[in-house]
Amino acid sequence: MGLGQKQGSGDSAGSGLLQRDRIQDRDTLYLGAQSRLRDQDRDRDGFISTDEYNSLQTDTFSALSPNGEGLTLQAYLAAHLGPGPYGAQNPSRQTMMQSRAQERKTERFRIMDGNGDGIVTRNEFMNFGKLNYLEADANDDGKVTYQELQQINRGM
């Protein structure tokens, strides 16, 4: 019996692979929260403070737009901002996941681009990041914990 298959379910090999990919995606979600906390918690106190997040946002924008003139959709889509949907073993599922990721990034860009001019400025990028942080900080204590990162990852 394959990973994720129920005994007697009659799953074909293809759907068994799809279920295995879903389990691996779920596991990556939890590992992603752990690695994000480790990477973003610069003072190693177990949570991400507002200052740590703002610093990360500043560094990220500087990396995405080295000249500081703003970020185009094309540059944003080309940037790898995290682990991304590249680990699925099933090629058709991986293609579908990559397509959905591009759709989500396009929508995030549209939301970030507050004035709709096709360029995300540093201010627009920082404002979007602030909203993300406030959303992640579910209990409004000014800190984002591992558990809060898991919850926000589930909604992405």
Coordinates of N, CA, C and O in Angstrom, one line a residue:
M1 N 0.9 -1.2 0.0 CA 0.0 0.0 0.0 C 0.9 1.2 0.0 O 1.8 1.4 0.8
G2 N 0.6 2.2 -0.9 CA 1.4 3.4 -1.1 C 1.1 4.4 0.0 O 0.1 4.4 0.6
L3 N 2.1 5.3 0.2 CA 1.9 6.4 1.1 C 0.7 7.2 0.8 O 0.5 7.7 -0.4
G4 N -0.2 7.4 1.7 CA -1.4 8.2 1.5 C -2.6 7.5 0.9 O -3.6 8.0 0.7
Q5 N -2.4 6.2 0.6 CA -3.5 5.4 0.0 C -4.2 4.6 1.1 O -3.6 4.2 2.1
K6 N -5.5 4.5 1.0 CA -6.3 3.8 1.9 C -6.4 2.3 1.4 O -6.5 2.1 0.2
Q7 N -6.3 1.4 2.3 CA -6.5 0.0 2.0 C -7.8 -0.2 1.4 O -8.8 0.2 1.9
G8 N -7.9 -0.9 0.2 CA -9.1 -1.2 -0.4 C -9.8 0.0 -1.1 O -10.9 -0.1 -1.5
S9 N -9.1 1.1 -1.3 CA -9.7 2.3 -1.9 C -9.7 2.2 -3.4 O -10.4 3.0 -4.1
G10 N -8.9 1.3 -4.0 CA -8.9 1.1 -5.4 C -8.2 2.3 -6.1 O -8.5 2.5 -7.3
D11 N -7.4 3.1 -5.4 CA -6.7 4.2 -6.1 C -5.8 3.7 -7.1 O -5.1 2.7 -7.0
S12 N -5.8 4.4 -8.2 CA -4.8 4.0 -9.3 C -3.4 4.5 -8.9 O -3.3 5.3 -8.0
A13 N -2.4 4.1 -9.6 CA -1.1 4.6 -9.3 C -1.0 6.1 -9.4 O -0.3 6.7 -8.6
G14 N -1.6 6.7 -10.4 CA -1.6 8.1 -10.6 C -2.2 8.9 -9.4 O -1.6 9.9 -9.0
S15 N -3.3 8.5 -8.9 CA -3.9 9.2 -7.8 C -3.1 9.0 -6.5 O -3.1 9.8 -5.7
G16 N -2.4 7.8 -6.4 CA -1.6 7.6 -5.3 C -0.4 8.5 -5.3 O 0.0 9.1 -4.2
L17 N 0.2 8.8 -6.5 CA 1.3 9.8 -6.6 C 0.8 11.2 -6.2 O 1.5 11.9 -5.6
L18 N -0.4 11.5 -6.7 CA -1.0 12.8 -6.4 C -1.2 13.0 -4.9 O -0.8 14.0 -4.3
Q19 N -1.7 12.0 -4.2 CA -1.8 12.0 -2.7 C -0.4 12.2 -2.1 O -0.3 12.9 -1.1
R20 N 0.5 11.4 -2.6 CA 1.9 11.5 -2.0 C 2.4 12.9 -2.2 O 3.0 13.5 -1.2
D21 N 2.2 13.5 -3.3 CA 2.6 14.9 -3.6 C 2.0 15.9 -2.6 O 2.6 16.8 -2.1
R22 N 0.7 15.7 -2.3 CA 0.0 16.5 -1.4 C 0.6 16.4 0.0 O 0.7 17.4 0.7
I23 N 0.9 15.2 0.4 CA 1.5 15.0 1.7 C 2.8 15.7 1.8 O 3.2 16.4 2.7
Q24 N 3.7 15.6 0.7 CA 4.9 16.2 0.7 C 4.8 17.8 0.7 O 5.5 18.5 1.4
D25 N 3.8 18.3 0.0 CA 3.5 19.7 0.0 C 3.1 20.2 1.4 O 3.6 21.2 1.9
R26 N 2.3 19.4 2.1 CA 1.9 19.7 3.5 C 3.1 19.7 4.4 O 3.3 20.7 5.2
D27 N 4.0 18.7 4.2 CA 5.2 18.7 5.1 C 6.1 19.9 4.8 O 6.6 20.4 5.7
T28 N 6.2 20.2 3.5 CA 7.0 21.4 3.2 C 6.4 22.7 3.8 O 7.2 23.5 4.2
L29 N 5.1 22.8 3.9 CA 4.5 23.9 4.5 C 5.0 24.1 5.9 O 5.4 25.2 6.3
Y30 N 5.0 23.0 6.7 CA 5.5 23.1 8.1 C 7.0 23.4 8.1 O 7.4 24.2 8.9
L31 N 7.8 22.7 7.3 CA 9.2 23.0 7.3 C 9.4 24.4 6.8 O 10.4 25.0 7.3
G32 N 8.6 24.9 5.9 CA 8.7 26.3 5.4 C 8.6 27.3 6.6 O 9.3 28.3 6.7
A33 N 7.6 27.0 7.5 CA 7.4 27.9 8.6 C 8.6 27.9 9.5 O 9.0 28.9 10.0
Q34 N 9.2 26.7 9.7 CA 10.4 26.6 10.6 C 11.5 27.3 10.0 O 12.2 28.1 10.7
S35 N 11.8 27.1 8.7 CA 12.9 27.8 8.1 C 12.7 29.3 8.0 O 13.6 30.1 8.1
R36 N 11.4 29.7 7.7 CA 11.2 31.2 7.7 C 11.4 31.8 9.1 O 12.0 32.9 9.1
L37 N 11.0 31.2 10.1 CA 11.2 31.7 11.5 C 12.7 31.7 11.7 O 13.3 32.8 12.2
R38 N 13.4 30.7 11.4 CA 14.9 30.6 11.6 C 15.6 31.7 10.8 O 16.5 32.4 11.3
D39 N 15.2 32.0 9.6 CA 15.8 33.0 8.7 C 15.5 34.4 9.1 O 16.3 35.3 9.0
Q40 N 14.2 34.6 9.6 CA 13.8 36.0 9.8 C 13.9 36.4 11.3 O 13.9 37.6 11.5
D41 N 14.1 35.5 12.2 CA 14.2 35.8 13.6 C 15.7 36.1 13.8 O 16.5 35.3 14.3
R42 N 16.1 37.3 13.5 CA 17.5 37.7 13.6 C 18.1 37.7 15.0 O 19.3 37.4 15.1
D43 N 17.4 38.0 16.0 CA 17.9 38.0 17.3 C 17.7 36.6 18.1 O 18.0 36.5 19.3
R44 N 17.1 35.7 17.4 CA 16.9 34.3 17.9 C 16.1 34.2 19.2 O 16.4 33.4 20.1
D45 N 15.1 35.1 19.3 CA 14.3 35.1 20.5 C 13.0 34.2 20.3 O 12.1 34.2 21.2
G46 N 12.8 33.6 19.2 CA 11.7 32.7 19.0 C 10.5 33.3 18.3 O 9.5 32.6 18.1
F47 N 10.6 34.5 17.8 CA 9.5 35.1 17.1 C 10.1 36.2 16.2 O 11.2 36.6 16.3
I48 N 9.3 36.7 15.3 CA 9.7 37.7 14.3 C 9.0 39.0 14.8 O 7.8 39.1 14.8
S49 N 9.9 40.0 15.2 CA 9.3 41.3 15.6 C 9.0 42.2 14.4 O 9.5 41.9 13.3
T50 N 8.3 43.2 14.7 CA 8.1 44.2 13.6 C 9.3 44.7 13.0 O 9.5 44.9 11.8
D51 N 10.3 45.1 13.8 CA 11.6 45.6 13.3 C 12.3 44.6 12.5 O 12.9 44.9 11.4
E52 N 12.3 43.3 12.9 CA 12.9 42.2 12.1 C 12.2 42.1 10.7 O 12.9 42.0 9.7
Y53 N 10.9 42.1 10.7 CA 10.2 42.0 9.5 C 10.4 43.2 8.6 O 10.7 43.0 7.4
N54 N 10.4 44.4 9.1 CA 10.7 45.6 8.3 C 12.1 45.6 7.7 O 12.3 45.9 6.5
S55 N 13.0 45.1 8.5 CA 14.4 45.0 8.0 C 14.5 44.0 6.8 O 15.1 44.2 5.8
L56 N 13.8 42.8 7.0 CA 13.7 41.8 5.9 C 13.1 42.4 4.7 O 13.6 42.2 3.6
Q57 N 12.0 43.2 4.8 CA 11.3 43.8 3.7 C 12.2 44.7 3.0 O 12.3 44.8 1.7
T58 N 12.9 45.5 3.7 CA 13.9 46.5 3.1 C 15.0 45.8 2.3 O 15.2 46.1 1.2
D59 N 15.5 44.7 2.9 CA 16.5 43.9 2.3 C 16.0 43.2 1.0 O 16.7 43.2 0.0
T60 N 14.8 42.7 1.1 CA 14.2 42.0 0.0 C 13.9 43.0 -1.2 O 14.2 42.7 -2.3
F61 N 13.4 44.2 -0.9 CA 13.1 45.2 -1.9 C 14.5 45.6 -2.6 O 14.6 45.7 -3.8
S62 N 15.5 45.8 -1.8 CA 16.8 46.2 -2.3 C 17.4 45.1 -3.2 O 18.0 45.4 -4.3
A63 N 17.1 43.8 -2.9 CA 17.6 42.7 -3.8 C 16.8 42.7 -5.0 O 17.3 42.4 -6.1
L64 N 15.5 42.9 -5.0 CA 14.6 42.8 -6.1 C 14.8 44.0 -7.0 O 14.6 43.9 -8.3
S65 N 15.1 45.2 -6.5 CA 15.2 46.4 -7.2 C 16.5 47.1 -6.8 O 16.5 48.1 -6.1
P66 N 17.7 46.6 -7.3 CA 18.9 47.2 -6.8 C 19.1 48.7 -7.1 O 19.8 49.4 -6.3
N67 N 18.5 49.2 -8.1 CA 18.6 50.6 -8.4 C 17.6 51.4 -7.7 O 17.6 52.6 -7.7
G68 N 16.7 50.8 -7.0 CA 15.7 51.5 -6.2 C 14.6 52.1 -6.9 O 13.7 52.8 -6.4
E69 N 14.5 51.9 -8.2 CA 13.5 52.6 -9.1 C 12.2 51.9 -9.1 O 11.2 52.4 -9.7
G70 N 12.1 50.7 -8.5 CA 10.8 50.0 -8.4 C 10.9 48.6 -9.1 O 11.9 48.3 -9.6
L71 N 9.8 47.9 -9.0 CA 9.8 46.5 -9.4 C 8.7 46.3 -10.4 O 7.5 46.8 -10.2
T72 N 9.0 45.7 -11.5 CA 8.1 45.4 -12.6 C 7.5 44.0 -12.3 O 8.0 43.2 -11.6
L73 N 6.3 43.8 -12.9 CA 5.7 42.4 -12.8 C 6.7 41.4 -13.3 O 6.8 40.3 -12.7
Q74 N 7.3 41.6 -14.5 CA 8.2 40.7 -15.0 C 9.4 40.3 -14.1 O 9.7 39.2 -13.9
A75 N 9.9 41.3 -13.4 CA 11.0 41.1 -12.5 C 10.5 40.3 -11.2 O 11.2 39.5 -10.7
Y76 N 9.3 40.7 -10.8 CA 8.7 40.0 -9.6 C 8.4 38.6 -9.9 O 8.7 37.7 -9.1
L77 N 7.9 38.3 -11.1 CA 7.6 36.9 -11.5 C 8.9 36.1 -11.6 O 8.9 34.9 -11.3
A78 N 10.0 36.7 -12.0 CA 11.2 36.0 -12.2 C 12.0 35.7 -10.9 O 12.8 34.8 -10.8
A79 N 11.6 36.4 -9.8 CA 12.3 36.3 -8.6 C 11.8 35.0 -7.8 O 10.6 34.7 -7.8
H80 N 12.7 34.3 -7.2 CA 12.4 33.2 -6.3 C 12.4 33.7 -4.9 O 13.4 34.0 -4.3
L81 N 11.2 33.9 -4.4 CA 11.0 34.4 -3.0 C 10.9 33.4 -1.9 O 10.7 33.7 -0.8
G82 N 11.0 32.2 -2.2 CA 10.9 31.1 -1.3 C 11.2 29.8 -1.9 O 11.6 29.8 -3.1
P83 N 10.9 28.7 -1.2 CA 11.1 27.4 -1.8 C 10.3 27.1 -3.1 O 10.8 26.5 -4.0
G84 N 9.1 27.7 -3.2 CA 8.3 27.6 -4.4 C 7.8 26.2 -4.7 O 8.2 25.2 -4.0
P85 N 7.0 26.0 -5.7 CA 6.4 24.7 -6.0 C 7.3 23.9 -7.0 O 6.9 23.6 -8.1
Y86 N 8.5 23.6 -6.5 CA 9.4 22.9 -7.4 C 9.7 21.5 -7.0 O 10.5 20.8 -7.6
G87 N 9.1 21.0 -5.9 CA 9.5 19.7 -5.3 C 8.6 18.6 -5.7 O 8.9 17.4 -5.3
A88 N 7.5 18.8 -6.3 CA 6.5 17.7 -6.6 C 7.2 16.7 -7.5 O 7.9 17.0 -8.5
Q89 N 7.0 15.4 -7.2 CA 7.5 14.4 -8.0 C 6.8 14.1 -9.3 O 7.3 13.6 -10.3
N90 N 5.5 14.5 -9.3 CA 4.6 14.2 -10.5 C 4.8 15.5 -11.4 O 4.4 16.6 -11.0
P91 N 5.3 15.3 -12.6 CA 5.5 16.5 -13.5 C 4.3 17.3 -13.8 O 4.4 18.5 -13.9
S92 N 3.1 16.6 -14.0 CA 1.9 17.4 -14.3 C 1.5 18.2 -13.1 O 1.0 19.3 -13.3
R93 N 1.6 17.6 -11.9 CA 1.3 18.4 -10.7 C 2.2 19.5 -10.5 O 1.8 20.6 -10.1
Q94 N 3.5 19.3 -10.8 CA 4.5 20.4 -10.6 C 4.2 21.5 -11.6 O 4.2 22.7 -11.2
T95 N 3.8 21.2 -12.8 CA 3.4 22.3 -13.8 C 2.2 23.0 -13.3 O 2.2 24.3 -13.4
M96 N 1.2 22.3 -12.8 CA 0.0 23.0 -12.3 C 0.4 23.8 -11.1 O -0.1 25.0 -11.0
M97 N 1.2 23.4 -10.2 CA 1.6 24.1 -9.0 C 2.3 25.4 -9.4 O 2.1 26.5 -8.8
Q98 N 3.2 25.3 -10.4 CA 4.0 26.4 -10.8 C 3.1 27.5 -11.5 O 3.2 28.7 -11.2
S99 N 2.1 27.0 -12.2 CA 1.1 27.9 -12.8 C 0.3 28.7 -11.8 O 0.1 29.9 -11.9
R100 N -0.1 27.9 -10.8 CA -0.9 28.6 -9.7 C 0.0 29.6 -8.9 O -0.5 30.6 -8.5
A101 N 1.2 29.2 -8.7 CA 2.1 30.1 -8.0 C 2.3 31.4 -8.8 O 2.3 32.5 -8.2
Q102 N 2.5 31.3 -10.1 CA 2.6 32.5 -10.9 C 1.3 33.4 -10.9 O 1.4 34.6 -10.8
E103 N 0.2 32.7 -10.9 CA -1.1 33.4 -10.7 C -1.2 34.2 -9.4 O -1.6 35.3 -9.4
R104 N -0.8 33.5 -8.3 CA -0.8 34.2 -7.0 C 0.2 35.3 -7.0 O -0.1 36.4 -6.4
K105 N 1.4 35.2 -7.5 CA 2.4 36.2 -7.6 C 1.8 37.4 -8.4 O 2.0 38.6 -8.0
T106 N 1.2 37.1 -9.5 CA 0.6 38.2 -10.3 C -0.4 39.0 -9.5 O -0.5 40.2 -9.6
E107 N -1.3 38.3 -8.8 CA -2.3 38.9 -8.0 C -1.7 39.7 -6.9 O -2.1 40.9 -6.6
R108 N -0.7 39.2 -6.2 CA 0.0 40.0 -5.2 C 0.6 41.2 -5.7 O 0.6 42.3 -5.1
F109 N 1.2 41.1 -6.9 CA 1.8 42.3 -7.5 C 0.8 43.4 -7.8 O 0.9 44.5 -7.5
R110 N -0.4 42.9 -8.3 CA -1.5 43.8 -8.6 C -1.9 44.6 -7.4 O -2.2 45.8 -7.4
I111 N -2.0 43.8 -6.3 CA -2.4 44.4 -5.0 C -1.3 45.4 -4.5 O -1.6 46.5 -4.0
M112 N -0.1 45.0 -4.6 CA 1.0 45.9 -4.1 C 1.1 47.2 -4.9 O 1.4 48.2 -4.3
D113 N 0.8 47.1 -6.2 CA 0.9 48.3 -7.1 C -0.3 49.2 -6.8 O -1.3 49.2 -7.6
G114 N -0.3 49.9 -5.7 CA -1.4 50.7 -5.3 C -2.0 51.7 -6.3 O -3.2 51.9 -6.3
N115 N -1.1 52.3 -7.1 CA -1.6 53.3 -8.0 C -1.8 52.7 -9.4 O -2.2 53.4 -10.4
G116 N -1.5 51.4 -9.6 CA -1.8 50.7 -10.9 C -0.9 51.2 -12.0 O -1.3 50.9 -13.2
D117 N 0.3 51.7 -11.8 CA 1.1 52.2 -12.9 C 2.1 51.1 -13.4 O 2.9 51.4 -14.3
G118 N 2.0 49.9 -12.9 CA 2.9 48.8 -13.4 C 4.2 48.7 -12.7 O 5.0 47.9 -13.1
I119 N 4.5 49.6 -11.7 CA 5.8 49.6 -11.0 C 5.4 49.6 -9.5 O 4.7 50.5 -9.0
V120 N 6.0 48.7 -8.8 CA 5.8 48.7 -7.3 C 7.0 49.4 -6.7 O 8.2 49.0 -6.9
T121 N 6.7 50.5 -6.1 CA 7.8 51.4 -5.5 C 8.1 50.8 -4.1 O 7.4 49.9 -3.6
R122 N 9.2 51.3 -3.5 CA 9.6 50.8 -2.2 C 8.5 51.1 -1.2 O 8.2 50.2 -0.4
N123 N 7.8 52.2 -1.3 CA 6.8 52.5 -0.3 C 5.6 51.5 -0.5 O 5.0 51.0 0.5
E124 N 5.2 51.2 -1.7 CA 4.1 50.3 -2.0 C 4.5 48.9 -1.5 O 3.7 48.2 -0.8
F125 N 5.8 48.5 -1.7 CA 6.2 47.2 -1.2 C 6.2 47.1 0.3 O 5.8 46.1 0.9
M126 N 6.7 48.1 0.9 CA 6.7 48.2 2.4 C 5.3 48.2 3.0 O 5.0 47.5 4.0
N127 N 4.4 48.9 2.4 CA 3.0 48.9 2.9 C 2.4 47.6 2.7 O 1.6 47.1 3.6
F128 N 2.6 46.9 1.6 CA 2.1 45.5 1.5 C 2.7 44.6 2.5 O 1.9 43.8 3.1
G129 N 3.9 44.7 2.8 CA 4.6 43.9 3.8 C 4.0 44.1 5.2 O 3.8 43.2 5.9
K130 N 3.7 45.4 5.5 CA 3.1 45.7 6.7 C 1.8 45.1 6.9 O 1.5 44.5 8.0
L131 N 1.0 45.1 5.9 CA -0.3 44.4 5.9 C -0.2 42.9 6.1 O -0.9 42.3 6.9
N132 N 0.8 42.3 5.4 CA 1.1 40.9 5.6 C 1.5 40.6 7.0 O 1.0 39.6 7.6
Y133 N 2.3 41.4 7.6 CA 2.8 41.2 9.0 C 1.6 41.3 10.0 O 1.4 40.4 10.8
L134 N 0.8 42.3 9.8 CA -0.4 42.5 10.6 C -1.4 41.3 10.5 O -1.9 40.9 11.5
E135 N -1.5 40.8 9.3 CA -2.4 39.6 9.1 C -1.8 38.4 9.8 O -2.5 37.6 10.4
A136 N -0.5 38.2 9.7 CA 0.2 37.0 10.3 C 0.2 37.1 11.8 O 0.0 36.1 12.5
D137 N 0.2 38.3 12.4 CA 0.2 38.5 13.9 C -1.2 38.4 14.4 O -1.9 39.3 14.7
A138 N -1.7 37.1 14.4 CA -3.1 36.8 14.7 C -3.6 37.4 16.0 O -4.7 37.8 16.1
N139 N -2.7 37.4 17.0 CA -3.2 37.9 18.4 C -2.8 39.3 18.6 O -2.9 39.8 19.7
D140 N -2.3 40.0 17.6 CA -1.9 41.4 17.7 C -1.0 41.8 18.9 O -1.1 42.8 19.5
D141 N 0.0 40.9 19.1 CA 0.9 41.2 20.2 C 2.3 41.8 19.7 O 3.2 42.0 20.5
G142 N 2.3 42.1 18.4 CA 3.5 42.6 17.9 C 4.6 41.6 17.6 O 5.8 42.0 17.3
K143 N 4.3 40.4 17.6 CA 5.3 39.3 17.3 C 4.6 38.2 16.4 O 3.4 38.0 16.6
V144 N 5.3 37.7 15.5 CA 4.8 36.5 14.7 C 5.6 35.3 15.2 O 6.8 35.2 15.1
T145 N 4.8 34.3 15.7 CA 5.4 33.1 16.2 C 5.4 32.0 15.1 O 4.8 32.2 14.1
Y146 N 6.0 30.9 15.5 CA 6.0 29.7 14.6 C 4.6 29.3 14.3 O 4.2 29.0 13.1
Q147 N 3.7 29.2 15.3 CA 2.3 28.8 15.1 C 1.6 29.8 14.2 O 0.8 29.4 13.3
E148 N 1.8 31.1 14.3 CA 1.2 32.1 13.4 C 1.7 31.9 12.0 O 0.9 32.1 11.1
L149 N 3.0 31.6 11.8 CA 3.5 31.4 10.5 C 2.9 30.2 9.8 O 2.5 30.2 8.7
Q150 N 2.7 29.1 10.6 CA 2.0 28.0 10.1 C 0.6 28.3 9.6 O 0.1 27.9 8.5
Q151 N -0.1 29.1 10.4 CA -1.5 29.5 10.0 C -1.5 30.3 8.8 O -2.4 30.2 7.9
I152 N -0.6 31.3 8.7 CA -0.6 32.2 7.5 C -0.2 31.4 6.3 O -0.7 31.6 5.2
N153 N 0.7 30.5 6.4 CA 1.1 29.6 5.3 C 0.0 28.8 4.8 O -0.1 28.6 3.6
R154 N -0.9 28.3 5.7 CA -2.0 27.5 5.2 C -3.0 28.3 4.3 O -3.6 27.8 3.5
G155 N -3.0 29.6 4.6 CA -3.9 30.5 3.8 C -3.3 31.0 2.5 O -4.0 31.6 1.7
M156 N -2.1 30.7 2.2 CA -1.4 31.2 1.0 C -1.8 30.4 -0.2 O -2.1 29.3 -0.2

